[in-house]
Amino acid sequence: MENQIKYSQTNEDSKLNITKVGPKTSLLFFRIISFFLVFLIWELAGRSDISIAFPPFSKVFLAFIEMILSGEFVEAYADSLPPLLIGLLITVVGGVIIGVSVGLVRSAEWFIMPLLIIFQTAPVSALIPMLTYIYGISDTSKIVAIVILGMPLVALNSYKGIQSTNPSLLEMSASFLASRTNTIIFVILPSAQKMIFAGLRLGISGAFIGIVLAELLITPTGIGDLITYNRFIARYDKMFATIVSILAIAGLTLSLMRVFEDWLFPKEKN
Amino acid sequence: MKKRSRSTEVILSTDSINVVYQESLIALQNVSLDIPAAKLTAILGPSGCGKTTLLKVIAGLIKPTSGSVKVRGKEIEGPGPDRALVFQDFALLPWATVLQNVGFGLRARGVPKKERDETSLHYIKEVGLLGFEDKYPHQLSGGMRQRTGLARALTINSDILLMDEPFSAVDEQMRRKLQEDLLNLLKVENKTVIFVTHSIEEAVYLADQVIILSGRPGSVAEIVYPKIDRTGEIDLIRRQPGYIDLVDEIWSSLKKYVE
Amino acid sequence: MQKSPFWSLIFWAGVWEFVGQMQWMTLLPPLSGIWFAFAELFQQSAFWDAFIMTARTFGIGLSLSIVVGIPIGILMGISSRADKILSVWVNLFLSAPITAVIPALMPILGIADATVIATVILFSIWVVIIDTQAGVTHVKDSLVEMGKIFGCSRSKIIFWIVIPSAMPEIITGIRLSVVRAVKGVIVGQIVIALIGFGGLFSTYLSYFLMERFWALIIVVFIMSFTIIGLVEMLERRIAFYAKSR
Ligand SMILES: Nc1ncnc2c1ncn2[C@@H]1O[C@H](COP(=O)(O)OP(=O)(O)O)[C@@H](O)[C@H]1O
Ligand SMILES: [Mg+2]
């Protein structure tokens, strides 16, 4: 499972070498090198004649600053962020509620599960252009796009998390005559927590895909419009700067989510 | 610490080994040992005192912070063909058959398949696994898995056999059987065995020399030489008068390191 | 009593039929009307062109993701330096809205196969890398030590021990990358909106051929479902030793 993969955080030297005992090189140092390398490669690739549509990093960086100062970003994000936030809220809250209730209530499972599975696999993105016909060029269209792309992921993972409760913990709870409510609060939800948060990360990432798709395909406003417009007038540096900004915001949101999870459920140290 | 002189030749020695892990965790402190050839040496100590670390240093898997390991007077650089290791968790390849697992060491040396299989089968027979050579590890019991690991270590014909709690992952009855079989095997194979264990009984039962490590940081607390006659019937070893006394004696000196 | 999900599907199909019959939304024709659209769809050469184009770009993009992703994942698994340098980017792109990058690909790669292939790769490669790396870093230490004890060179340890050990995770990574590649190939075509199924979707929608539109949605869904199901079956077969490790 994608959400069960543990991300390695080893600081020691590769285990293929003979174990050496000594100080470790700092992670920050490598981070800086990493960014530097990528930007350098981008710069060189941009300067070589791959395509005029692929500007070097320096140009994109300058465009980025320019767009911050000129207020282009502010204007675009003022259009994109409100529906994004509302959509995210619905995705997160609705997804968890649906997933948890589907996991806990048999009849809800029968009713909703097939729908969730279909929504996860079906080409939902093809439905997005249809939304204009229903909701017009409005924030509602964007919100619906976000929700249909993000919520099934959250719901499915929450459901799987609930289902994966260790049976012997449930037996333990039953043998202590715990009430259903107590079992849910103290046994089922805590053991589903990891999966639920993994689902939230997938859902958030789906939500970003949703807003970008909606703004590219149907409602020429906000950040999607900024990308399309700048491509249209061949200001590729600005187009890339916009793309970088949305990637960065998505990355930042997901990191915040991680911080939030760690704060809510501090990792036990062993 | 005083070293008693022994008549037999010393095949492996360690010279004031220190191992410091990250965050200045001292695992081993000033460990100097002489390992007699063709004898069974047990390394005994409380959990976490650095037994595995010491064995891995001897195997060449861990470079000590200071100190050296010499085999026949020559300092080791890393793992070598003169030392084979038997693992606590068996370290078998799950996708390979018993025959392939046993032949791994030979394959690594580029021994051709026919010769490799012949040698492997010989040792598979010697550890009592004949008929299981085409089974996969998950089809074997814990005891059989460790026999596979042992056969693999024997194929490369090294003089020194290192074993890290080789029988701790199998059940009690199987452990007794494996211990007996090991003693029988050593009557045939002329090997120097260095054997890590946390079981006092196992150490006294099997070893000619028991090195007792103190609690962390591990350093040599005491060396005892069980005067136990292993020439006769194996079943009689536990009945010898010295056996229980020595177990008690070691326990009383080890007790203070166990919290 | 646990009821079969089949009846649940029938129930939802009934809901669809009812809503369609009521004609509340012109965009949602009754399910029964869509039946005929399937036949129409399969008679169109445009459908088969789109199908072939989709299969081709999907196949090429996914293959490239796997062939390039696995070595990168292995490298990140065995070298902590490579890991520290690359992991920021891999983790960023793993959950980034790749959709935003597609408009940038179009002027560079053109409005044809290359852009769709690039989209497929950008959707699917990261999960191959991450899972391969996870497999490699979780190889049992004792197996690697065993290799060293028997004098294996670094490359022998990698090819004889590390890669086979990581196989179950690599297969999982491939399965997830197939799921994402399916999404990528469709999203790519929809954003470009001129080629493949994306082109068909936007044509049908602009001419209000809603029966065909929904028939195409269902066809694409069934194809995705089949491919993902096949890969899951393969995963269960190949990863037989995953549990015994
Ligand atoms: N790779 C390592 N890094 C840091 N500390 C370690 C490492 N390996 C072992 N230790 C620590 O060194 C001590 C000795 O470990 P070990 O040799 O495994 O003990 P034993 O085998 O006697 O139980 C333990 O406290 C252990 O936590
Ligand atoms: Mg140990």
Short mmCIF file of C-alpha atoms in Angstrom, two decimals, chain B residues 57-194:
data_model
loop_
_atom_site.label_atom_id
_atom_site.label_comp_id
_atom_site.label_asym_id
_atom_site.label_seq_id
_atom_site.Cartn_x
_atom_site.Cartn_y
_atom_site.Cartn_z
CA VAL B 57 33.95 -6.98 14.84
CA ILE B 58 35.58 -10.40 14.69
CA ALA B 59 33.67 -11.19 11.50
CA GLY B 60 34.93 -7.97 9.97
CA LEU B 61 31.49 -6.43 9.57
CA ILE B 62 32.13 -3.63 12.05
CA LYS B 63 35.34 -1.65 12.12
CA PRO B 64 36.20 -1.04 15.76
CA THR B 65 36.79 2.53 16.91
CA SER B 66 40.18 1.37 18.09
CA GLY B 67 41.95 -1.95 18.50
CA SER B 68 42.49 -4.80 16.10
CA VAL B 69 41.58 -8.39 15.33
CA LYS B 70 44.28 -10.78 14.24
CA VAL B 71 43.81 -14.18 12.64
CA ARG B 72 47.01 -16.24 12.90
CA GLY B 73 48.86 -13.07 13.73
CA LYS B 74 47.64 -11.17 10.66
CA GLU B 75 45.34 -8.21 11.14
CA ILE B 76 41.98 -8.50 9.40
CA GLU B 77 40.70 -5.87 6.97
CA GLY B 78 37.10 -7.01 6.74
CA PRO B 79 35.20 -10.26 6.21
CA GLY B 80 37.43 -13.06 4.95
CA PRO B 81 37.33 -16.67 3.82
CA ASP B 82 38.90 -17.79 7.10
CA ARG B 83 35.75 -16.87 9.05
CA ALA B 84 32.15 -17.92 8.39
CA LEU B 85 29.15 -16.58 10.28
CA VAL B 86 25.93 -18.30 11.31
CA PHE B 87 23.14 -15.81 11.91
CA GLN B 88 20.66 -15.54 14.72
CA ASP B 89 17.79 -14.94 12.25
CA PHE B 90 19.26 -17.50 9.83
CA ALA B 91 19.67 -14.90 7.02
CA LEU B 92 18.32 -17.22 4.35
CA LEU B 93 17.19 -15.92 0.98
CA PRO B 94 13.41 -16.47 0.95
CA TRP B 95 13.26 -16.87 -2.81
CA ALA B 96 15.97 -19.54 -2.96
CA THR B 97 15.78 -23.26 -2.22
CA VAL B 98 17.79 -24.95 0.49
CA LEU B 99 20.29 -26.10 -2.14
CA GLN B 100 20.64 -22.59 -3.54
CA ASN B 101 20.94 -21.08 -0.08
CA VAL B 102 23.60 -23.54 0.99
CA GLY B 103 25.48 -22.97 -2.25
CA PHE B 104 25.41 -19.18 -1.89
CA GLY B 105 28.91 -18.83 -0.47
CA LEU B 106 30.37 -21.01 -3.20
CA ARG B 107 28.46 -19.13 -5.88
CA ALA B 108 29.87 -15.88 -4.56
CA ARG B 109 33.32 -17.33 -5.16
CA GLY B 110 32.45 -18.35 -8.69
CA VAL B 111 32.49 -22.10 -8.07
CA PRO B 112 30.83 -23.78 -11.09
CA LYS B 113 27.34 -25.08 -10.56
CA LYS B 114 28.09 -28.80 -10.68
CA GLU B 115 30.83 -28.64 -8.10
CA ARG B 116 28.81 -26.22 -6.03
CA ASP B 117 25.82 -28.54 -5.89
CA GLU B 118 28.02 -31.50 -4.98
CA THR B 119 29.63 -29.69 -2.07
CA SER B 120 26.29 -28.26 -0.96
CA LEU B 121 24.66 -31.68 -0.97
CA HIS B 122 27.52 -33.08 1.07
CA TYR B 123 26.94 -30.53 3.82
CA ILE B 124 23.16 -30.72 3.52
CA LYS B 125 23.57 -34.38 4.32
CA GLU B 126 25.99 -33.65 7.14
CA VAL B 127 23.51 -31.36 8.91
CA GLY B 128 20.73 -33.88 8.36
CA LEU B 129 18.67 -32.07 5.73
CA LEU B 130 18.90 -34.57 2.90
CA GLY B 131 15.59 -34.69 1.06
CA PHE B 132 14.81 -31.05 1.77
CA GLU B 133 17.21 -29.49 -0.73
CA ASP B 134 14.42 -28.29 -3.03
CA LYS B 135 12.30 -26.76 -0.27
CA TYR B 136 12.04 -23.03 0.31
CA PRO B 137 12.84 -21.51 3.72
CA HIS B 138 9.19 -20.74 4.50
CA GLN B 139 8.45 -24.45 4.14
CA LEU B 140 11.00 -25.35 6.83
CA SER B 141 10.83 -25.35 10.61
CA GLY B 142 13.09 -23.02 12.60
CA GLY B 143 15.50 -25.84 13.36
CA MET B 144 15.77 -26.81 9.72
CA ARG B 145 16.36 -23.23 8.73
CA GLN B 146 19.26 -22.96 11.11
CA ARG B 147 20.67 -26.24 9.82
CA THR B 148 20.56 -24.66 6.37
CA GLY B 149 22.44 -21.64 7.69
CA LEU B 150 24.98 -23.91 9.30
CA ALA B 151 25.46 -25.98 6.14
CA ARG B 152 26.01 -22.76 4.19
CA ALA B 153 28.69 -21.66 6.62
CA LEU B 154 30.39 -25.06 6.40
CA THR B 155 30.60 -25.12 2.59
CA ILE B 156 33.30 -22.51 2.37
CA ASN B 157 35.50 -24.59 4.61
CA SER B 158 36.75 -21.81 6.83
CA ASP B 159 38.66 -22.70 9.98
CA ILE B 160 36.68 -20.38 12.20
CA LEU B 161 32.93 -20.60 12.63
CA LEU B 162 31.20 -17.62 14.24
CA MET B 163 27.71 -18.14 15.60
CA ASP B 164 25.45 -15.39 16.95
CA GLU B 165 22.88 -16.94 19.29
CA PRO B 166 22.27 -19.53 16.61
CA PHE B 167 19.67 -21.48 18.53
CA SER B 168 17.78 -18.69 20.26
CA ALA B 169 15.09 -18.49 17.59
CA VAL B 170 14.07 -22.15 17.87
CA ASP B 171 12.08 -23.90 20.57
CA GLU B 172 13.65 -25.57 23.59
CA GLN B 173 13.55 -29.17 22.36
CA MET B 174 14.89 -28.27 18.97
CA ARG B 175 17.62 -26.27 20.65
CA ARG B 176 18.80 -29.34 22.61
CA LYS B 177 18.81 -31.40 19.46
CA LEU B 178 20.77 -28.78 17.56
CA GLN B 179 23.28 -28.47 20.40
CA GLU B 180 23.89 -32.20 20.36
CA ASP B 181 24.19 -32.22 16.61
CA LEU B 182 26.65 -29.36 16.75
CA LEU B 183 28.86 -31.28 19.18
CA ASN B 184 28.67 -34.36 16.97
CA LEU B 185 29.48 -32.30 13.92
CA LEU B 186 32.52 -30.78 15.57
CA LYS B 187 33.87 -34.26 16.15
CA VAL B 188 33.96 -34.66 12.38
CA GLU B 189 34.84 -31.14 11.35
CA ASN B 190 37.95 -29.64 12.84
CA LYS B 191 36.71 -26.13 13.51
CA THR B 192 37.32 -23.27 15.87
CA VAL B 193 33.91 -22.07 17.01
CA ILE B 194 33.11 -18.73 18.59
#
